[in-house]
Each structure stands twice: as C-alpha cells, then as structure tokens.
Amino acid sequence: MSFLIAWVSARAAIAYAHRRGMLDRPGQRRSHSIPTPRGGGIGIVVASLVCLPGALLAGTATPWPLGVVAGLLVALLLVALAGWWDDHRSLPILPRFGAQLLAVLLFTAGLGAGGMSWWWLPVLLLAGAWSINLHNFMDGIDGLLAQQAMFVGTGLAWLAWSDGQPGLALAAACLATASFGFWCLNRSPARIFMGDVGSGSVGLLIFAITAMLWQTDARLLWPGLILSSAFVADASLTLLTRFFRGRRWYTAHREHLYQWLVRCGLTHAGGGVIYMTWNLLLAAPLAWLAWSHSGLGWPITMATYVVAAALWLLLKRRCLRRHSPRDRHVAA
C-alpha cells in the first residue's frame, strides 16, 4: 500500500511541479543537465502519514504509546511542511532549522514520556537535526537517497523484527516500500527529484525508527548506525572538510563524494552502484555481526566508520587528481 501511495503521489507531483514552475535547473552547483521537477518526496510523506499509525498502533499486540506515535506524526508534518515551503520558494535557514529542531523535540518528548531518560534530550536533538540535514545534503543525484532509504528501511525492519517488534518492523518496511515507489520515478534519468519535502522527511524517519529501536534495546543502536554509515560518513566528512578549510559550509556545493564521482565521469546510476556496493558488501554484513555479537557492537561500529572514512579519502583523492586545481571546488 505504501508503495502505491508514494508512486501515485509522486506521479501527481510531476504535473503539479510543472504547473507551479517547481523545476531544478542545471547549474554550477548541481549534477543534472536538464530542468527537472522537484517535490516528488511528498509521496513518501503521504504514504508514511497514512501507513505509520496503523503499523505502530494496530500492527502489533503491544502497540507503541500514543504519545510517541503522535509526536512522530507531528514531527513528520513539521519537517515536510518546511521542506514543501522551501521547494516552492526559498525558506531562510533560521526558520527552517527552527522547524526541524521543534520537530525533533516533539518526537523526543514522546520518547521521554514513554520512559526514556531526559538526559538524552540534547543528544537526540543534535542527532535528529543532523539526520534531517545530512539526508538533504546527500540528495544530489538520481535515485541515490531513495535507494539508501530502501536499504536502511529494510535493515531497520529486520532489526525490529528480530527484537520482537513487529509494529516497528512494519513501520520501517513502509519507509522502504514507499521509497521504492518514489525510486521508480527518480532512478536515472529522473522524472522528478525528491525535493526538501522528501529528503528531510526521510532523514527524520530514519532517525526516529533508529531511536525507537534504541529505546527497546540499546544494543540495536550499533547495527542501526552501521546501516547508515555510507551517508553519515560522506556528509560528515564533507562538512568537516569544508569547515576547516574556511569555506561557507552551509551553502550549496558539489564536494560530496557522490558528486565528485559524477564529476569524474560516472553516471548517476554508476555513483549509486558504488554506494549500494558498500551497503551490501560491507554495511549489511557488519550490521549483522554487530547484531549477533552485541557485546562487540561499539568496536564493530567504530571499525566500520574508520573503514568508511579511509575509503572516502581514497576515492576523493583519486577524483581530485583527475581535476585541475581551479576545478577542485565550486566557489561557495
């Protein structure tokens, strides 16, 4: 059902975007070559709003507390509305970030009311805000974010099911299948882009489901983090690199690894294959290892991110060697 809702909504968003002039046009800081409508991620949002309440409240003999589910749905609405506004006309960074923080706060408050220690509130606020923004940063080539949401959603569904949480497993599966519905229209060559309405919402949902897993069993945090390692490593290392080089890290650019891979001649589909190769050959087996050897979850997670950082650095250097100095970054 979530697949069909997302696909139909994304199809409708294509016509809507053309009528409203919501087109991403090629430019120096973008990786596409033809004007393409944006905002198709509204399909994932609609599918999630429709399917998540049933999954979390009626999909299990032990439903999640109503406060947690309500907090998640309101948070999703806030992030989606801020993104939808930004897709129509630019929303200044402060109100956009304020809406994101409020959304994460509302969801976290629901977890707190369900028994979580309030000492975790600042950590979860930072983690949630970063997840929303890093997934927005990583939405820059055809199909990449949608395929990542499919992979992570599937992995989180498996973790939840293995922990005896069928409702949460169904919620994660809804994210994966809704993302698949959108991916069918976003795979290269994309007929529509996800837009901020979708990228921020996907980031929130991945954070929220991971946090809910952590609340049920803290040991599941480590395999959950490993599943997201490709995006977390690329976005975090790129941000830190730009920050320490004195660049305006908060502005649009093309310095993520996936963008460099395309600039070096790979197709959008080829760039996606590299990320999915990491996911299937390294992230998935290491997540299983962290799950099956829960006492070693922390060191396995750290080792995963060290390997991801080393691979990121290796591929980035290879890309940089193929470009002249004046082409090595897009002025920001």
mmCIF file of C-alpha atoms in Angstrom:
data_model
loop_
_atom_site.group_PDB
_atom_site.id
_atom_site.type_symbol
_atom_site.label_atom_id
_atom_site.label_comp_id
_atom_site.label_asym_id
_atom_site.label_seq_id
_atom_site.Cartn_x
_atom_site.Cartn_y
_atom_site.Cartn_z
ATOM 1 C CA MET A 1 0.000 0.000 0.000
ATOM 2 C CA SER A 2 2.792 2.459 0.861
ATOM 3 C CA PHE A 3 4.442 1.698 -2.498
ATOM 4 C CA LEU A 4 1.269 2.541 -4.407
ATOM 5 C CA ILE A 5 0.553 5.711 -2.411
ATOM 6 C CA ALA A 6 4.100 7.005 -2.913
ATOM 7 C CA TRP A 7 4.123 6.184 -6.634
ATOM 8 C CA VAL A 8 0.739 7.750 -7.360
ATOM 9 C CA SER A 9 1.546 10.851 -5.270
ATOM 10 C CA ALA A 10 4.914 11.296 -6.988
ATOM 11 C CA ARG A 11 3.260 10.973 -10.399
ATOM 12 C CA ALA A 12 0.785 13.685 -9.406
ATOM 13 C CA ALA A 13 3.663 15.823 -8.102
ATOM 14 C CA ILE A 14 5.266 15.818 -11.569
ATOM 15 C CA ALA A 15 2.258 17.566 -13.108
ATOM 16 C CA TYR A 16 1.917 19.874 -10.103
ATOM 17 C CA ALA A 17 5.583 20.905 -10.277
ATOM 18 C CA HIS A 18 5.322 21.742 -13.964
ATOM 19 C CA ARG A 19 2.239 23.894 -13.342
ATOM 20 C CA ARG A 20 3.894 25.754 -10.462
ATOM 21 C CA GLY A 21 7.290 26.107 -12.121
ATOM 22 C CA MET A 22 8.998 23.991 -9.446
ATOM 23 C CA LEU A 23 11.922 22.968 -11.623
ATOM 24 C CA ASP A 24 15.543 22.422 -10.651
ATOM 25 C CA ARG A 25 17.578 23.889 -13.481
ATOM 26 C CA PRO A 26 21.152 22.868 -14.318
ATOM 27 C CA GLY A 27 23.828 24.986 -12.690
ATOM 28 C CA GLN A 28 27.371 25.112 -11.381
ATOM 29 C CA ARG A 29 26.435 23.547 -8.059
ATOM 30 C CA ARG A 30 24.150 20.839 -9.467
ATOM 31 C CA SER A 31 24.813 17.459 -11.016
ATOM 32 C CA HIS A 32 21.967 17.242 -13.549
ATOM 33 C CA SER A 33 21.866 18.564 -17.107
ATOM 34 C CA ILE A 34 18.157 19.170 -17.856
ATOM 35 C CA PRO A 35 15.406 21.043 -15.940
ATOM 36 C CA THR A 36 13.664 18.535 -13.677
ATOM 37 C CA PRO A 37 10.590 18.937 -11.429
ATOM 38 C CA ARG A 38 11.121 18.660 -7.689
ATOM 39 C CA GLY A 39 8.916 17.790 -4.739
ATOM 40 C CA GLY A 40 8.245 14.129 -5.530
ATOM 41 C CA GLY A 41 9.218 13.158 -2.000
ATOM 42 C CA ILE A 42 5.740 14.264 -0.976
ATOM 43 C CA GLY A 43 4.744 10.729 -1.973
ATOM 44 C CA ILE A 44 6.904 9.229 0.784
ATOM 45 C CA VAL A 45 5.443 11.707 3.264
ATOM 46 C CA VAL A 46 1.821 10.922 2.337
ATOM 47 C CA ALA A 47 2.472 7.172 2.408
ATOM 48 C CA SER A 48 4.114 7.456 5.830
ATOM 49 C CA LEU A 49 1.325 9.570 7.305
ATOM 50 C CA VAL A 50 -1.246 7.055 6.078
ATOM 51 C CA CYS A 51 0.573 3.829 6.977
ATOM 52 C CA LEU A 52 2.617 4.541 10.113
ATOM 53 C CA PRO A 53 -0.309 4.952 12.560
ATOM 54 C CA GLY A 54 -1.709 1.554 11.619
ATOM 55 C CA ALA A 55 1.707 -0.086 11.764
ATOM 56 C CA LEU A 56 2.659 1.287 15.169
ATOM 57 C CA LEU A 57 -0.766 1.231 16.848
ATOM 58 C CA ALA A 58 -2.565 -1.697 15.246
ATOM 59 C CA GLY A 59 0.242 -3.743 13.694
ATOM 60 C CA THR A 60 1.221 -5.458 16.945
ATOM 61 C CA ALA A 61 -0.289 -6.924 20.087
ATOM 62 C CA THR A 62 1.727 -4.385 22.091
ATOM 63 C CA PRO A 63 1.183 -1.023 20.364
ATOM 64 C CA TRP A 64 3.539 1.867 20.793
ATOM 65 C CA PRO A 65 2.425 4.600 23.221
ATOM 66 C CA LEU A 66 0.086 7.076 21.574
ATOM 67 C CA GLY A 67 2.349 9.968 22.617
ATOM 68 C CA VAL A 68 5.303 8.510 20.707
ATOM 69 C CA VAL A 69 3.245 7.908 17.560
ATOM 70 C CA ALA A 70 1.583 11.331 17.739
ATOM 71 C CA GLY A 71 4.941 13.014 18.311
ATOM 72 C CA LEU A 72 6.397 11.226 15.278
ATOM 73 C CA LEU A 73 3.496 12.171 13.005
ATOM 74 C CA VAL A 74 3.500 15.830 14.080
ATOM 75 C CA ALA A 75 7.275 15.954 13.675
ATOM 76 C CA LEU A 76 6.978 14.477 10.187
ATOM 77 C CA LEU A 77 4.347 17.062 9.273
ATOM 78 C CA LEU A 78 6.546 19.926 10.525
ATOM 79 C CA VAL A 79 9.630 18.795 8.605
ATOM 80 C CA ALA A 80 7.602 18.083 5.482
ATOM 81 C CA LEU A 81 5.834 21.460 5.588
ATOM 82 C CA ALA A 82 9.130 23.322 5.993
ATOM 83 C CA GLY A 83 10.567 21.362 3.070
ATOM 84 C CA TRP A 84 7.448 21.879 0.939
ATOM 85 C CA TRP A 85 7.662 25.606 1.561
ATOM 86 C CA ASP A 86 11.349 25.584 0.623
ATOM 87 C CA ASP A 87 10.573 23.666 -2.565
ATOM 88 C CA HIS A 88 8.133 26.416 -3.599
ATOM 89 C CA ARG A 89 10.175 29.423 -2.506
ATOM 90 C CA SER A 90 13.417 29.645 -0.560
ATOM 91 C CA LEU A 91 12.910 29.426 3.196
ATOM 92 C CA PRO A 92 15.611 31.195 5.272
ATOM 93 C CA ILE A 93 17.902 28.909 7.200
ATOM 94 C CA LEU A 94 16.835 30.010 10.695
ATOM 95 C CA PRO A 95 13.089 29.273 10.412
ATOM 96 C CA ARG A 96 13.845 26.053 8.541
ATOM 97 C CA PHE A 97 16.285 24.886 11.209
ATOM 98 C CA GLY A 98 13.887 26.039 13.930
ATOM 99 C CA ALA A 99 11.115 23.882 12.466
ATOM 100 C CA GLN A 100 13.471 20.919 12.341
ATOM 101 C CA LEU A 101 14.526 21.347 15.973
ATOM 102 C CA LEU A 102 10.914 21.701 17.072
ATOM 103 C CA ALA A 103 10.005 18.555 15.169
ATOM 104 C CA VAL A 104 12.793 16.526 16.773
ATOM 105 C CA LEU A 105 11.897 17.964 20.181
ATOM 106 C CA LEU A 106 8.265 16.869 19.827
ATOM 107 C CA PHE A 107 9.237 13.351 18.835
ATOM 108 C CA THR A 108 11.855 13.118 21.577
ATOM 109 C CA ALA A 109 9.338 14.366 24.136
ATOM 110 C CA GLY A 110 7.136 11.426 23.173
ATOM 111 C CA LEU A 111 10.029 9.044 23.804
ATOM 112 C CA GLY A 112 10.716 10.766 27.119
ATOM 113 C CA ALA A 113 7.113 10.353 28.197
ATOM 114 C CA GLY A 114 7.480 6.671 27.338
ATOM 115 C CA GLY A 115 10.275 6.169 29.841
ATOM 116 C CA MET A 116 13.452 7.495 28.194
ATOM 117 C CA SER A 117 15.782 9.470 30.435
ATOM 118 C CA TRP A 118 15.554 13.201 29.730
ATOM 119 C CA TRP A 119 19.345 13.412 29.920
ATOM 120 C CA TRP A 120 19.372 12.072 26.375
ATOM 121 C CA LEU A 121 17.359 15.031 25.052
ATOM 122 C CA PRO A 122 20.331 17.203 23.856
ATOM 123 C CA VAL A 123 21.988 14.224 22.165
ATOM 124 C CA LEU A 124 18.809 13.254 20.357
ATOM 125 C CA LEU A 125 18.139 16.853 19.314
ATOM 126 C CA LEU A 126 21.548 17.081 17.671
ATOM 127 C CA ALA A 127 21.304 13.615 16.139
ATOM 128 C CA GLY A 128 17.830 14.251 14.741
ATOM 129 C CA ALA A 129 18.699 17.649 13.280
ATOM 130 C CA TRP A 130 21.852 16.228 11.709
ATOM 131 C CA SER A 131 19.979 13.259 10.216
ATOM 132 C CA ILE A 132 17.419 15.587 8.607
ATOM 133 C CA ASN A 133 20.113 17.802 7.105
ATOM 134 C CA LEU A 134 22.624 15.158 6.071
ATOM 135 C CA HIS A 135 19.969 13.320 4.072
ATOM 136 C CA ASN A 136 19.092 16.629 2.447
ATOM 137 C CA PHE A 137 22.773 17.141 1.578
ATOM 138 C CA MET A 138 23.015 13.644 0.099
ATOM 139 C CA ASP A 139 20.063 14.128 -2.239
ATOM 140 C CA GLY A 140 22.018 15.340 -5.244
ATOM 141 C CA ILE A 141 21.984 12.653 -7.950
ATOM 142 C CA ASP A 142 19.255 10.475 -9.417
ATOM 143 C CA GLY A 143 17.997 7.690 -7.192
ATOM 144 C CA LEU A 144 20.700 7.864 -4.515
ATOM 145 C CA LEU A 145 18.685 8.912 -1.471
ATOM 146 C CA ALA A 146 15.701 6.752 -2.428
ATOM 147 C CA GLN A 147 17.863 3.646 -2.733
ATOM 148 C CA GLN A 148 19.536 4.438 0.594
ATOM 149 C CA ALA A 149 16.125 4.753 2.274
ATOM 150 C CA MET A 150 15.136 1.403 0.758
ATOM 151 C CA PHE A 151 18.270 -0.264 2.128
ATOM 152 C CA VAL A 152 18.220 1.327 5.584
ATOM 153 C CA GLY A 153 14.459 0.857 5.943
ATOM 154 C CA THR A 154 14.785 -2.832 5.088
ATOM 155 C CA GLY A 155 17.670 -3.252 7.522
ATOM 156 C CA LEU A 156 15.818 -1.489 10.337
ATOM 157 C CA ALA A 157 12.757 -3.642 9.647
ATOM 158 C CA TRP A 158 14.900 -6.768 10.063
ATOM 159 C CA LEU A 159 16.392 -5.464 13.313
ATOM 160 C CA ALA A 160 12.952 -4.619 14.703
ATOM 161 C CA TRP A 161 11.520 -7.993 13.714
ATOM 162 C CA SER A 162 14.455 -9.811 15.292
ATOM 163 C CA ASP A 163 13.786 -7.893 18.511
ATOM 164 C CA GLY A 164 10.132 -8.899 18.631
ATOM 165 C CA GLN A 165 8.823 -5.504 17.482
ATOM 166 C CA PRO A 166 6.517 -6.327 14.539
ATOM 167 C CA GLY A 167 4.853 -2.909 14.583
ATOM 168 C CA LEU A 168 8.161 -1.075 14.304
ATOM 169 C CA ALA A 169 9.307 -3.574 11.678
ATOM 170 C CA LEU A 170 6.194 -2.797 9.657
ATOM 171 C CA ALA A 171 6.811 0.946 10.022
ATOM 172 C CA ALA A 172 10.379 0.568 8.718
ATOM 173 C CA ALA A 173 9.118 -1.626 5.882
ATOM 174 C CA CYS A 174 6.623 1.117 4.990
ATOM 175 C CA LEU A 175 9.521 3.558 4.656
ATOM 176 C CA ALA A 176 11.398 1.104 2.436
ATOM 177 C CA THR A 177 8.444 0.350 0.152
ATOM 178 C CA ALA A 178 7.356 3.995 -0.083
ATOM 179 C CA SER A 179 10.919 4.898 -1.060
ATOM 180 C CA PHE A 180 10.817 2.161 -3.692
ATOM 181 C CA GLY A 181 7.618 3.635 -5.106
ATOM 182 C CA PHE A 182 9.297 7.013 -5.423
ATOM 183 C CA TRP A 183 12.562 5.497 -6.707
ATOM 184 C CA CYS A 184 10.703 4.118 -9.738
ATOM 185 C CA LEU A 185 10.262 7.736 -10.889
ATOM 186 C CA ASN A 186 13.550 9.059 -9.507
ATOM 187 C CA ARG A 187 16.004 6.486 -10.871
ATOM 188 C CA SER A 188 18.279 7.709 -13.630
ATOM 189 C CA PRO A 189 17.216 9.515 -15.727
ATOM 190 C CA ALA A 190 14.987 11.026 -13.050
ATOM 191 C CA ARG A 191 11.496 12.166 -13.973
ATOM 192 C CA ILE A 192 11.227 14.056 -10.691
ATOM 193 C CA PHE A 193 13.511 14.940 -7.778
ATOM 194 C CA MET A 194 12.694 14.268 -4.149
ATOM 195 C CA GLY A 195 12.974 17.893 -3.030
ATOM 196 C CA ASP A 196 13.379 19.130 0.531
ATOM 197 C CA VAL A 197 9.900 17.878 1.412
ATOM 198 C CA GLY A 198 11.138 14.328 0.954
ATOM 199 C CA SER A 199 14.816 14.412 1.856
ATOM 200 C CA GLY A 200 14.281 15.982 5.272
ATOM 201 C CA SER A 201 11.354 13.668 5.980
ATOM 202 C CA VAL A 202 13.392 10.582 5.097
ATOM 203 C CA GLY A 203 16.154 11.805 7.420
ATOM 204 C CA LEU A 204 13.653 12.287 10.236
ATOM 205 C CA LEU A 205 12.083 8.855 9.749
ATOM 206 C CA ILE A 206 15.431 7.050 9.689
ATOM 207 C CA PHE A 207 16.452 8.867 12.870
ATOM 208 C CA ALA A 208 13.103 8.206 14.564
ATOM 209 C CA ILE A 209 12.956 4.486 13.780
ATOM 210 C CA THR A 210 16.580 4.049 14.858
ATOM 211 C CA ALA A 211 15.860 5.911 18.118
ATOM 212 C CA MET A 212 12.785 3.750 18.754
ATOM 213 C CA LEU A 213 14.888 0.640 18.231
ATOM 214 C CA TRP A 214 17.459 2.020 20.656
ATOM 215 C CA GLN A 215 14.741 2.590 23.236
ATOM 216 C CA THR A 216 13.583 -1.024 23.011
ATOM 217 C CA ASP A 217 17.132 -2.430 23.133
ATOM 218 C CA ALA A 218 20.161 -0.131 23.372
ATOM 219 C CA ARG A 219 22.356 -2.744 21.680
ATOM 220 C CA LEU A 220 20.434 -2.278 18.419
ATOM 221 C CA LEU A 221 21.807 1.251 18.079
ATOM 222 C CA TRP A 222 25.108 -0.062 16.724
ATOM 223 C CA PRO A 223 23.808 -2.112 13.781
ATOM 224 C CA GLY A 224 21.375 0.728 13.084
ATOM 225 C CA LEU A 225 24.253 3.200 12.802
ATOM 226 C CA ILE A 226 26.201 0.813 10.593
ATOM 227 C CA LEU A 227 23.297 0.614 8.141
ATOM 228 C CA SER A 228 23.513 4.405 7.651
ATOM 229 C CA SER A 229 27.319 4.517 7.515
ATOM 230 C CA ALA A 230 27.653 5.409 3.819
ATOM 231 C CA PHE A 231 25.625 8.606 4.100
ATOM 232 C CA VAL A 232 26.775 9.586 7.590
ATOM 233 C CA ALA A 233 30.446 9.228 6.630
ATOM 234 C CA ASP A 234 30.176 11.146 3.353
ATOM 235 C CA ALA A 235 28.067 14.010 4.722
ATOM 236 C CA SER A 236 30.033 14.377 7.973
ATOM 237 C CA LEU A 237 33.486 14.241 6.409
ATOM 238 C CA THR A 238 32.494 16.663 3.644
ATOM 239 C CA LEU A 239 31.068 19.125 6.168
ATOM 240 C CA LEU A 240 34.156 18.932 8.391
ATOM 241 C CA THR A 241 36.474 19.366 5.404
ATOM 242 C CA ARG A 242 34.662 22.472 4.209
ATOM 243 C CA PHE A 243 34.507 23.899 7.721
ATOM 244 C CA PHE A 244 38.225 23.506 8.434
ATOM 245 C CA ARG A 245 39.134 24.917 5.020
ATOM 246 C CA GLY A 246 37.214 28.076 5.830
ATOM 247 C CA ARG A 247 34.515 27.625 3.222
ATOM 248 C CA ARG A 248 30.889 28.526 3.692
ATOM 249 C CA TRP A 249 29.886 25.020 4.713
ATOM 250 C CA TYR A 250 26.180 25.906 4.887
ATOM 251 C CA THR A 251 25.882 26.872 1.196
ATOM 252 C CA ALA A 252 25.200 24.651 -1.824
ATOM 253 C CA HIS A 253 28.237 22.919 -3.330
ATOM 254 C CA ARG A 254 29.352 19.830 -5.242
ATOM 255 C CA GLU A 255 32.011 18.429 -2.921
ATOM 256 C CA HIS A 256 30.346 15.308 -1.564
ATOM 257 C CA LEU A 257 31.967 12.104 -2.741
ATOM 258 C CA TYR A 258 28.950 11.094 -4.828
ATOM 259 C CA GLN A 259 29.139 14.453 -6.624
ATOM 260 C CA TRP A 260 32.858 14.048 -7.276
ATOM 261 C CA LEU A 261 32.244 10.574 -8.706
ATOM 262 C CA VAL A 262 29.808 12.065 -11.226
ATOM 263 C CA ARG A 263 32.191 14.935 -11.990
ATOM 264 C CA CYS A 264 34.858 12.322 -12.729
ATOM 265 C CA GLY A 265 32.715 10.713 -15.401
ATOM 266 C CA LEU A 266 30.485 8.187 -13.640
ATOM 267 C CA THR A 267 26.810 8.217 -14.481
ATOM 268 C CA HIS A 268 24.271 8.871 -11.735
ATOM 269 C CA ALA A 269 23.399 5.177 -11.796
ATOM 270 C CA GLY A 270 27.089 4.292 -11.543
ATOM 271 C CA GLY A 271 27.506 6.504 -8.490
ATOM 272 C CA GLY A 272 24.512 4.816 -6.887
ATOM 273 C CA VAL A 273 26.053 1.398 -7.573
ATOM 274 C CA ILE A 274 29.164 2.352 -5.582
ATOM 275 C CA TYR A 275 27.097 3.319 -2.538
ATOM 276 C CA MET A 276 24.932 0.207 -2.783
ATOM 277 C CA THR A 277 28.044 -1.941 -3.123
ATOM 278 C CA TRP A 278 29.258 -0.571 0.216
ATOM 279 C CA ASN A 279 25.827 -1.207 1.703
ATOM 280 C CA LEU A 280 25.528 -4.806 0.529
ATOM 281 C CA LEU A 281 29.127 -5.994 0.816
ATOM 282 C CA LEU A 282 30.202 -4.174 3.988
ATOM 283 C CA ALA A 283 27.413 -2.383 5.861
ATOM 284 C CA ALA A 284 24.916 -5.260 5.815
ATOM 285 C CA PRO A 285 27.364 -7.994 6.946
ATOM 286 C CA LEU A 286 28.896 -5.720 9.603
ATOM 287 C CA ALA A 287 25.441 -4.751 10.876
ATOM 288 C CA TRP A 288 24.621 -8.453 11.191
ATOM 289 C CA LEU A 289 27.930 -9.014 13.007
ATOM 290 C CA ALA A 290 27.165 -6.174 15.442
ATOM 291 C CA TRP A 291 23.686 -7.634 15.996
ATOM 292 C CA SER A 292 24.835 -11.224 16.508
ATOM 293 C CA HIS A 293 27.769 -10.199 18.754
ATOM 294 C CA SER A 294 26.035 -7.470 20.724
ATOM 295 C CA GLY A 295 28.878 -7.148 23.211
ATOM 296 C CA LEU A 296 31.142 -6.042 20.359
ATOM 297 C CA GLY A 297 28.639 -3.633 18.786
ATOM 298 C CA TRP A 298 30.557 -0.485 19.725
ATOM 299 C CA PRO A 299 34.006 -1.537 18.381
ATOM 300 C CA ILE A 300 32.464 -3.025 15.227
ATOM 301 C CA THR A 301 30.628 0.254 14.574
ATOM 302 C CA MET A 302 33.796 2.281 15.131
ATOM 303 C CA ALA A 303 35.754 -0.016 12.810
ATOM 304 C CA THR A 304 33.044 0.366 10.153
ATOM 305 C CA TYR A 305 33.292 4.149 10.234
ATOM 306 C CA VAL A 306 37.095 4.063 10.169
ATOM 307 C CA VAL A 307 36.977 1.911 7.028
ATOM 308 C CA ALA A 308 34.308 4.189 5.536
ATOM 309 C CA ALA A 309 36.460 7.258 6.225
ATOM 310 C CA ALA A 310 39.537 5.622 4.691
ATOM 311 C CA LEU A 311 37.599 4.629 1.566
ATOM 312 C CA TRP A 312 36.064 8.110 1.333
ATOM 313 C CA LEU A 313 39.529 9.682 1.492
ATOM 314 C CA LEU A 314 40.956 7.276 -1.085
ATOM 315 C CA LEU A 315 38.172 7.844 -3.619
ATOM 316 C CA LYS A 316 38.138 11.590 -3.017
ATOM 317 C CA ARG A 317 41.877 11.851 -3.671
ATOM 318 C CA ARG A 318 41.579 9.823 -6.856
ATOM 319 C CA CYS A 319 38.859 12.172 -8.072
ATOM 320 C CA LEU A 320 40.857 15.275 -7.141
ATOM 321 C CA ARG A 321 43.917 14.066 -9.063
ATOM 322 C CA ARG A 322 41.806 13.948 -12.216
ATOM 323 C CA HIS A 323 40.854 17.646 -11.970
ATOM 324 C CA SER A 324 42.885 20.803 -12.360
ATOM 325 C CA PRO A 325 43.289 22.967 -9.216
ATOM 326 C CA ARG A 326 40.795 25.593 -10.381
ATOM 327 C CA ASP A 327 38.120 22.864 -10.778
ATOM 328 C CA ARG A 328 38.661 21.248 -7.411
ATOM 329 C CA HIS A 329 35.830 23.009 -5.691
ATOM 330 C CA VAL A 330 32.847 25.041 -6.609
ATOM 331 C CA ALA A 331 33.094 28.511 -5.112
ATOM 332 C CA ALA A 332 30.665 28.998 -2.273
#
